[in-house]
mmCIF file of C-alpha atoms and ligand atoms in Angstrom:
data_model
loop_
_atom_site.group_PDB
_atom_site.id
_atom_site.type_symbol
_atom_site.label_atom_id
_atom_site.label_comp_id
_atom_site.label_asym_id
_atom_site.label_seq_id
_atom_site.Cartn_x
_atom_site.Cartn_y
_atom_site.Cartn_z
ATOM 1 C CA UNK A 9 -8.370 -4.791 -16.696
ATOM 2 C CA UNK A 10 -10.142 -5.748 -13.544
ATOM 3 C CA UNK A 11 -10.983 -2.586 -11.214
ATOM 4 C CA UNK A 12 -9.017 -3.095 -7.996
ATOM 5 C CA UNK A 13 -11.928 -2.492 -5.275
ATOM 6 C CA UNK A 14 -11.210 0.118 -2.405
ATOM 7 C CA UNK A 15 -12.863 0.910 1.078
ATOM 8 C CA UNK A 16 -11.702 4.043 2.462
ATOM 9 C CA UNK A 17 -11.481 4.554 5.852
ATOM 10 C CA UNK A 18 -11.895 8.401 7.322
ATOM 11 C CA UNK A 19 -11.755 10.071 10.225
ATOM 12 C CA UNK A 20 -12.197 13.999 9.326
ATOM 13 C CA UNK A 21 -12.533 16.202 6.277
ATOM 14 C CA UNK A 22 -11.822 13.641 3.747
ATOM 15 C CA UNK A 23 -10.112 16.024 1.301
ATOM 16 C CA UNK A 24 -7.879 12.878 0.049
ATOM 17 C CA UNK A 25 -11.020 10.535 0.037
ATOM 18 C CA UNK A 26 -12.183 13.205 -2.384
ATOM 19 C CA UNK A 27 -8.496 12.644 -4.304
ATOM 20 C CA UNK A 28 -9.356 8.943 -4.780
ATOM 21 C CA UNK A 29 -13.450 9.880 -5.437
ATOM 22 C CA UNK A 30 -11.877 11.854 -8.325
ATOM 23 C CA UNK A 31 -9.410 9.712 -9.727
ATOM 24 C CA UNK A 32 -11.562 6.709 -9.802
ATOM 25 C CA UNK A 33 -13.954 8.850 -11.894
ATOM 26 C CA UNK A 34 -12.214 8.738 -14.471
ATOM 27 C CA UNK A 35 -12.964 6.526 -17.025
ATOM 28 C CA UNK A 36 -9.134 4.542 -17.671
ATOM 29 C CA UNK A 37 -9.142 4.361 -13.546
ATOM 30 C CA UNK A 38 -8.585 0.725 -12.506
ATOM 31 C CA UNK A 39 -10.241 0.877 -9.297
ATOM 32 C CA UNK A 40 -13.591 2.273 -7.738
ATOM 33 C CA UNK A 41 -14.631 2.989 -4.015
ATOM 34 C CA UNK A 42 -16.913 0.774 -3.082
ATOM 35 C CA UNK A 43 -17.018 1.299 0.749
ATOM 36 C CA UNK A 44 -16.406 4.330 2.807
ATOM 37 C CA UNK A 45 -16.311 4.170 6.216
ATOM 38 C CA UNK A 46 -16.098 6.528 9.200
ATOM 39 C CA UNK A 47 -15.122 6.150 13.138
ATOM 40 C CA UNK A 48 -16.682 9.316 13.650
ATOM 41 C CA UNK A 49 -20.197 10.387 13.291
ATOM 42 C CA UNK A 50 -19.490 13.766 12.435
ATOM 43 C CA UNK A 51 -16.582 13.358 9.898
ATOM 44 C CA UNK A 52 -17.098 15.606 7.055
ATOM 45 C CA UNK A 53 -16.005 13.001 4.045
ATOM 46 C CA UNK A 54 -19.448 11.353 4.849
ATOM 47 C CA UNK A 55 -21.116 13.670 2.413
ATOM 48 C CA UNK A 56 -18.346 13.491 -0.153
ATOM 49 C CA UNK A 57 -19.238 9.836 -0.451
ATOM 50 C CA UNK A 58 -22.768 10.709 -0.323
ATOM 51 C CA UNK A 59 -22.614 13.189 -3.076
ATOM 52 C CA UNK A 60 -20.494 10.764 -4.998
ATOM 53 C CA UNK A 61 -22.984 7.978 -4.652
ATOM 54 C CA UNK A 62 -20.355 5.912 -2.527
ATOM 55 C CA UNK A 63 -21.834 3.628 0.481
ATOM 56 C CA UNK A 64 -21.107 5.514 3.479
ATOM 57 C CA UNK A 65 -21.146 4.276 7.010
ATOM 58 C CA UNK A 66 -20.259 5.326 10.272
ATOM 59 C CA UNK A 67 -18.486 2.071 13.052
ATOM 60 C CA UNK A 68 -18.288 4.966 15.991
ATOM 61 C CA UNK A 69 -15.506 3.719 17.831
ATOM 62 C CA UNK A 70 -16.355 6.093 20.758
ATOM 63 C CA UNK A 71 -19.502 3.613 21.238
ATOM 64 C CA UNK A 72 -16.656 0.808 21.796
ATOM 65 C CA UNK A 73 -14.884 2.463 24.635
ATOM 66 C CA UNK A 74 -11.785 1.219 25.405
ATOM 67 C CA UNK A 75 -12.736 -2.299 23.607
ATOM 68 C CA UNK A 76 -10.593 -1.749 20.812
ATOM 69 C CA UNK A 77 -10.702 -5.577 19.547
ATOM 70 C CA UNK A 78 -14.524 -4.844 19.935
ATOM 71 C CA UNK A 79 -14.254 -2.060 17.419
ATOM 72 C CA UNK A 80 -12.447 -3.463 15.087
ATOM 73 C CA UNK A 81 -14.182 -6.680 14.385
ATOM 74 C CA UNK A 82 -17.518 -4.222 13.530
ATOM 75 C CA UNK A 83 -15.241 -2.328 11.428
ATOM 76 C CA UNK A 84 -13.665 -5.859 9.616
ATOM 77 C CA UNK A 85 -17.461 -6.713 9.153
ATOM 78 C CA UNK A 86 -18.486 -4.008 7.741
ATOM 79 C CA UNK A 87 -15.627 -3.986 5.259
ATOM 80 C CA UNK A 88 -15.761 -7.670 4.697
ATOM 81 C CA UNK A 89 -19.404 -7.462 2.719
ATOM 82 C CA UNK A 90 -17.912 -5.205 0.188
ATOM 83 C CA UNK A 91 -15.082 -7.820 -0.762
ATOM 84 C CA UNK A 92 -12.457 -5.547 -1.283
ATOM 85 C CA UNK A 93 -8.770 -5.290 -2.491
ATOM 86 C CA UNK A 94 -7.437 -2.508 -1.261
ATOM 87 C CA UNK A 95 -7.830 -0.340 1.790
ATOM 88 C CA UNK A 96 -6.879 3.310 2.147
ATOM 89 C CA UNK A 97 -6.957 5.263 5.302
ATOM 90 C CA UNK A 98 -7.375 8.731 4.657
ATOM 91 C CA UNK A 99 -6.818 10.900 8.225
ATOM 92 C CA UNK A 100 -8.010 7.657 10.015
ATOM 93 C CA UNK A 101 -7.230 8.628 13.260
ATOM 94 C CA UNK A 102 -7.154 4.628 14.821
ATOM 95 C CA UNK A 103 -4.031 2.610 15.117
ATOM 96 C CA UNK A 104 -5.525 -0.840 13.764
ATOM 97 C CA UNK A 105 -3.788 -4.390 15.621
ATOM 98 C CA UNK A 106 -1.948 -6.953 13.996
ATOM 99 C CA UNK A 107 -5.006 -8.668 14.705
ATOM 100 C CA UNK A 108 -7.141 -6.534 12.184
ATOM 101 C CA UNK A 109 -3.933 -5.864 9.745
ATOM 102 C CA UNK A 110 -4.072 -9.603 9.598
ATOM 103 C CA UNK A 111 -7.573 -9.857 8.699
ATOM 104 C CA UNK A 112 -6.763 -8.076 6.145
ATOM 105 C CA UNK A 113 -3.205 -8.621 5.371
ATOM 106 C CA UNK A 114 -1.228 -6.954 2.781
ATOM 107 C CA UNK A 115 -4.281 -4.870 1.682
ATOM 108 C CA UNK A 116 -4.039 -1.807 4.201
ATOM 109 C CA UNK A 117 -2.572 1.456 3.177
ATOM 110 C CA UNK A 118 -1.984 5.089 4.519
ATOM 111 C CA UNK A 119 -1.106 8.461 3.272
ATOM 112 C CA UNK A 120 1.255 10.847 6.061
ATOM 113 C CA UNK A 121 2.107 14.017 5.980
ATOM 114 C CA UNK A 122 5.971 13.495 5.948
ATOM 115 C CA UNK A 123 8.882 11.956 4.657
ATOM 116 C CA UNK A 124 8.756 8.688 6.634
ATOM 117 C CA UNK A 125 10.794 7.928 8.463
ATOM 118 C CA UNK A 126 10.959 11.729 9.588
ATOM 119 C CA UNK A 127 8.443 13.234 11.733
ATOM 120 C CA UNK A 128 6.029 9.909 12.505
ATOM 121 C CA UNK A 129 2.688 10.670 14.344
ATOM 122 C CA UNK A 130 1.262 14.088 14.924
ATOM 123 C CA UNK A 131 2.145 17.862 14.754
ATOM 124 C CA UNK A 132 4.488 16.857 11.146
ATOM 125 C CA UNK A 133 4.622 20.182 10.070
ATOM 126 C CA UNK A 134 5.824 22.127 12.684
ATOM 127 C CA UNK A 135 8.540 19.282 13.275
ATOM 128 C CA UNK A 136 9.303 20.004 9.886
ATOM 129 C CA UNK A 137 9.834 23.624 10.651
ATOM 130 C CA UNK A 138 11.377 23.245 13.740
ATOM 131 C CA UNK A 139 13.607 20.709 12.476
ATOM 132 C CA UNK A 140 15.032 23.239 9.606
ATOM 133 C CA UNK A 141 14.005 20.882 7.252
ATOM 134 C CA UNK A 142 14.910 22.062 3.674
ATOM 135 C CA UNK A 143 12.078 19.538 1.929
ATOM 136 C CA UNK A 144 9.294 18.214 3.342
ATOM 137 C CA UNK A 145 6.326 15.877 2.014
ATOM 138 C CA UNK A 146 3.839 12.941 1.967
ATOM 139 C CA UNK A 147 3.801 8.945 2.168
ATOM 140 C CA UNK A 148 1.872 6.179 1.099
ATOM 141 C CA UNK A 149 2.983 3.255 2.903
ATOM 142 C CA UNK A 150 1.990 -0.282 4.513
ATOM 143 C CA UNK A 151 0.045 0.056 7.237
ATOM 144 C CA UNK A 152 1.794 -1.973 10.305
ATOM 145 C CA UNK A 153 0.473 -2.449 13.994
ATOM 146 C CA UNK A 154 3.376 0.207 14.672
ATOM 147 C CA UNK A 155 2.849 3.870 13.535
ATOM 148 C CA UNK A 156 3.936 5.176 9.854
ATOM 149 C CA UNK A 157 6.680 2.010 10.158
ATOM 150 C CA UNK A 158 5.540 0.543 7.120
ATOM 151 C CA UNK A 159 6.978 -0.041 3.981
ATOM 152 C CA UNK A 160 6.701 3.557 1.792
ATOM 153 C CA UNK A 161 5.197 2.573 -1.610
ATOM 154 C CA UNK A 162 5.592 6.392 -2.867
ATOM 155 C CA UNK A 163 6.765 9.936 -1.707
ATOM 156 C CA UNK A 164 6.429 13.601 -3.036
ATOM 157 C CA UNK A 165 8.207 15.918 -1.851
ATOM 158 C CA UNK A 166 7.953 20.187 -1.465
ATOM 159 C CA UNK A 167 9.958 22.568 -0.359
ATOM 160 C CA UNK A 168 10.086 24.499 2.916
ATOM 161 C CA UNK A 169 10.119 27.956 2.131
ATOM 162 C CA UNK A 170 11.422 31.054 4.588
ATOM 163 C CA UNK A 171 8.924 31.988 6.573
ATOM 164 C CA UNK A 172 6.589 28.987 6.369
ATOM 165 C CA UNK A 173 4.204 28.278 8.656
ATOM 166 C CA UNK A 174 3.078 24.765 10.018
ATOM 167 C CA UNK A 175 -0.560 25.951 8.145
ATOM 168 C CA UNK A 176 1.417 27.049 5.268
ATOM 169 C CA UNK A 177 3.317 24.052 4.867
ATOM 170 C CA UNK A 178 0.635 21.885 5.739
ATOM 171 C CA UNK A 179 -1.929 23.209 2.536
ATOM 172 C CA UNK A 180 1.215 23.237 0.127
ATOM 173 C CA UNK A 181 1.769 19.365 0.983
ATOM 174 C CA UNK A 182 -1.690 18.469 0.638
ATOM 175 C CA UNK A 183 -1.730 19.075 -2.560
ATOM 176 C CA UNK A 184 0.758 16.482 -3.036
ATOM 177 C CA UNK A 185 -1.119 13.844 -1.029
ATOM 178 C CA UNK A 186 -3.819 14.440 -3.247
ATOM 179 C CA UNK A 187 -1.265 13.652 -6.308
ATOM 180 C CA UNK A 188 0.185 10.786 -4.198
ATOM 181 C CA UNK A 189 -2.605 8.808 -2.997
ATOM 182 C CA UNK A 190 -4.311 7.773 -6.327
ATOM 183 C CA UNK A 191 -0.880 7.634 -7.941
ATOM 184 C CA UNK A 192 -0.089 4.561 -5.255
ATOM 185 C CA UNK A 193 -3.589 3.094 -5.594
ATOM 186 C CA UNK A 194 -2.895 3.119 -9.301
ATOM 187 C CA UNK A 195 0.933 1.603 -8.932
ATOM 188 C CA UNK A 196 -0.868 -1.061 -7.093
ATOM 189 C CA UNK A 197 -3.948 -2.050 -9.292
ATOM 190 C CA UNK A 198 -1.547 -2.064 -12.384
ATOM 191 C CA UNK A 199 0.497 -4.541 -10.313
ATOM 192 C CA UNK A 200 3.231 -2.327 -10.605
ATOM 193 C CA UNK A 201 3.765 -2.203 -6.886
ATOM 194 C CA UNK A 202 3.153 -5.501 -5.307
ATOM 195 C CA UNK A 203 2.352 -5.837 -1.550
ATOM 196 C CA UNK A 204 3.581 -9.150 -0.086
ATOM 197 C CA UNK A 205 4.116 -10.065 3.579
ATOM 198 C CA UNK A 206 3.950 -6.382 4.615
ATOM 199 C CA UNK A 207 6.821 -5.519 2.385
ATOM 200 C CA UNK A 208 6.551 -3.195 -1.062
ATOM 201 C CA UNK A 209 7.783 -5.415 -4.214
ATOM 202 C CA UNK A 210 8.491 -3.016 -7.552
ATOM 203 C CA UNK A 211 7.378 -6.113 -9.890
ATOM 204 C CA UNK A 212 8.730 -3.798 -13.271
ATOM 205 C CA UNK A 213 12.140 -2.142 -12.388
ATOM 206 C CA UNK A 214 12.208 -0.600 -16.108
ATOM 207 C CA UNK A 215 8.574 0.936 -15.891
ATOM 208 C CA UNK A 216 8.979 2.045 -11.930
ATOM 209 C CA UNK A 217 12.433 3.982 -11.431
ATOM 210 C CA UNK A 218 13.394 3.120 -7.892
ATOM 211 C CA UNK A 219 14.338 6.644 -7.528
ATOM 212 C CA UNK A 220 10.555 7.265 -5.947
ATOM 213 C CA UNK A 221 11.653 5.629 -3.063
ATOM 214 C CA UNK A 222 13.761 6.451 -0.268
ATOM 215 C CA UNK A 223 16.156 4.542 1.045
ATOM 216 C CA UNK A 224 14.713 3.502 3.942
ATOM 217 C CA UNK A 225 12.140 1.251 4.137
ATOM 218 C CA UNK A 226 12.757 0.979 0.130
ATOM 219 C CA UNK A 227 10.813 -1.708 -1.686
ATOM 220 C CA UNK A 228 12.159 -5.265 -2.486
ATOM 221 C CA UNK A 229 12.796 -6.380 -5.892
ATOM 222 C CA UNK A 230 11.434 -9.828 -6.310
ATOM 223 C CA UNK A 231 15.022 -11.724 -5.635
ATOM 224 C CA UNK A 232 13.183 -14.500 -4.105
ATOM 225 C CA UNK A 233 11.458 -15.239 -6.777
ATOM 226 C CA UNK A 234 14.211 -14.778 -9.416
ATOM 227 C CA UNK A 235 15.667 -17.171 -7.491
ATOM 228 C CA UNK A 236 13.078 -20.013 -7.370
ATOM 229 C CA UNK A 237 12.953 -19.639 -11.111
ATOM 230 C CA UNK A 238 16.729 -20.211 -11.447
ATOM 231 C CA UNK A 239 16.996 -22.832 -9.167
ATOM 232 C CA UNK A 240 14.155 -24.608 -11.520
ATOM 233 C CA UNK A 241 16.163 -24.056 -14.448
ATOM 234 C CA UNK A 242 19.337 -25.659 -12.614
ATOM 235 C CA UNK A 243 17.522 -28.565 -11.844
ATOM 236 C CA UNK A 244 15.493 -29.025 -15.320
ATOM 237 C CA UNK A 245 19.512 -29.005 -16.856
ATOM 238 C CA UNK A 246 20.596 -31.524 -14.341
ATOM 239 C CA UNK A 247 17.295 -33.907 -15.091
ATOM 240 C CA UNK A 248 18.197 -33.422 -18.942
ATOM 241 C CA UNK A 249 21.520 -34.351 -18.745
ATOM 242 C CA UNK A 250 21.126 -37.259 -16.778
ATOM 243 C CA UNK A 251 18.802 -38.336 -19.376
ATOM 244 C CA UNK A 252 20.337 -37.766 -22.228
ATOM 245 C CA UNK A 253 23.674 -40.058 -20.348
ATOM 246 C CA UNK A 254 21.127 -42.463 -19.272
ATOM 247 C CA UNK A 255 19.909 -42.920 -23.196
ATOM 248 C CA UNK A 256 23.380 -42.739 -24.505
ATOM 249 C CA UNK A 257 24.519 -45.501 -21.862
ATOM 250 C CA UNK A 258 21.171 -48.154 -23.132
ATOM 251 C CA UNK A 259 22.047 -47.078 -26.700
ATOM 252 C CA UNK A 260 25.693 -48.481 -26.693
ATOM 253 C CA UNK A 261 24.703 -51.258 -24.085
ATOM 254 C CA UNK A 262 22.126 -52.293 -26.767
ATOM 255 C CA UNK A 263 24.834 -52.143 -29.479
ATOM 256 C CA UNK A 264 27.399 -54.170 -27.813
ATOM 257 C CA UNK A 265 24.518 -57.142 -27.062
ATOM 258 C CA UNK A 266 23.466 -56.704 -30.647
ATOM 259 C CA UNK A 267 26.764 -57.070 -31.821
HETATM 260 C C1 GRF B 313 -3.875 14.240 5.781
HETATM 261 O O1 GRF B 313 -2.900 15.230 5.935
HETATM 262 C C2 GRF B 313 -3.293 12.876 5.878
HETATM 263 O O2 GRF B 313 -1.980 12.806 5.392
HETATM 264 C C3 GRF B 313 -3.275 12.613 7.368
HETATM 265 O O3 GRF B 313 -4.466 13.193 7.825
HETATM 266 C C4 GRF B 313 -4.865 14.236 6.940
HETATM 267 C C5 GRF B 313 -6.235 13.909 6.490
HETATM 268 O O4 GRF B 313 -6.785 14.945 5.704
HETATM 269 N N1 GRF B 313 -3.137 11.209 7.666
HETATM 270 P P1 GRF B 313 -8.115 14.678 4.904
HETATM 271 O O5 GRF B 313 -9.158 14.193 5.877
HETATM 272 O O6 GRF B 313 -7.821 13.646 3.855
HETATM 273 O O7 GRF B 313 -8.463 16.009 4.300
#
């Protein structure tokens, strides 16, 4: 099986990049890392990549400015040399355009610390908390120019326990981000999970329960294509039965001039 190729974009600690390092490690993983990149000089998943002998580079968006079409053309150059499949953001802290997403389209994922569509943006946990949530828990989606909107490819879930604290909460979800994001990386390089037009197809309903997805934002079983392939059939039984008329009609017109 081909290895799906992944650039993983960072802003901070990288403690999910180091998920994916670690997954791809193994030796049945279908994809590698073949690009990490950072908008921040002093984010600490440089060295992860270092140590893992992963390209690492650094597209500072704070030299851009406000230019943010500026910044992310460097950053779709730099990614473009590695020809990759599949991009991650792990704690990329940049809302990307549908100008970059396009670029790049239907290859752009995230991990967030909630149960899209609860709690998008910042501060997740202590919404959470505040919210009396009962469960809480991570995303993988489809990136979109608007923030966690995306189509969720996978969730995990934990529960919020008495006394909880947004720190507390925030360490015991983690570790399910760090079971989440190579899980989706993996859906997606065994073509389980399909990404098409911004939208999640689940391309094997017997091998993928649907019951991994919410209901929102839930991912499309291939109907159009189910019904291209019927509408072939239709008209493959129409050709063959004018045919076989057509042949019956010369057969008997050829037996009446015979006769
Ligand atoms: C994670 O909680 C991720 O869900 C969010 O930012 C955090 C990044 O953490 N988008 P790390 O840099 O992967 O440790």
């Amino acid at each position: 099986m081909r290895s799906l190729r992944l650039a993983v974009l960072i802003s901070g600690r990288g403690s999910n990049l180091q998920a994916l390092i670690d997954a791809c490690a193994k030796p049945d993983f279908p994809a590698q890392i073949v690009a990490v990149i950072a908008n921040k000089p002093d984010a600490g998943g440089l060295a992860r990549a270092a140590d893992a002998g992963i390209p690492a580079m650094i597209v500072d968006s704070s030299f851009f400015k406000g230019d943010k079409a500026g910044f992310e053309r460097a950053l779709g150059d730099t990614i473009a040399q590695f020809d990759v499949d599949l991009i991650c953001l792990a704690g990329f802290m940049r809302i990307l355009s549908a100008d970059f997403l396009n670029r790049f389209k239907d290859k752009v994922i995230n991990i967030h610390p909630s149960l899209l569509p609860k709690h998008k943006g910042l501060d997740t946990h202590a919404r959470a908390i505040e919210a009396g949530d009962k469960v809480a828990g991570c995303s993988v989606h489809i990136v979109t120019p608007e923030m966690d909107e995306g189509d969720i490819i996978l969730q995990k879930t934990v529960p919020v326990l008495a006394g909880d604290t947004p720190q507390s909460l925030a360490e015991r979800v983690l570790e399910q981000e760090h079971a989440a994001y190579p899980e989706a990386v993996l859906q997606i390089a065994t073509n389980h999970v399909i990404l098409r037009d911004a939208r999640v197809i689940i391309a094997n309903s017997k091998e993928d329960p649907m019951s991994q997805h919410p209901t929102p934002n839930t991912p499309h079983h291939d109907h159009e294509a189910v019904g291209h392939a019927n509408n072939m059939w239709n008209t493959f039984v129409k050709i063959s039965t004018y045919a076989g008329g057509a042949t019956i009609l010369v057969l008997v017109l050829l037996a009446l001039f015979v006769a």
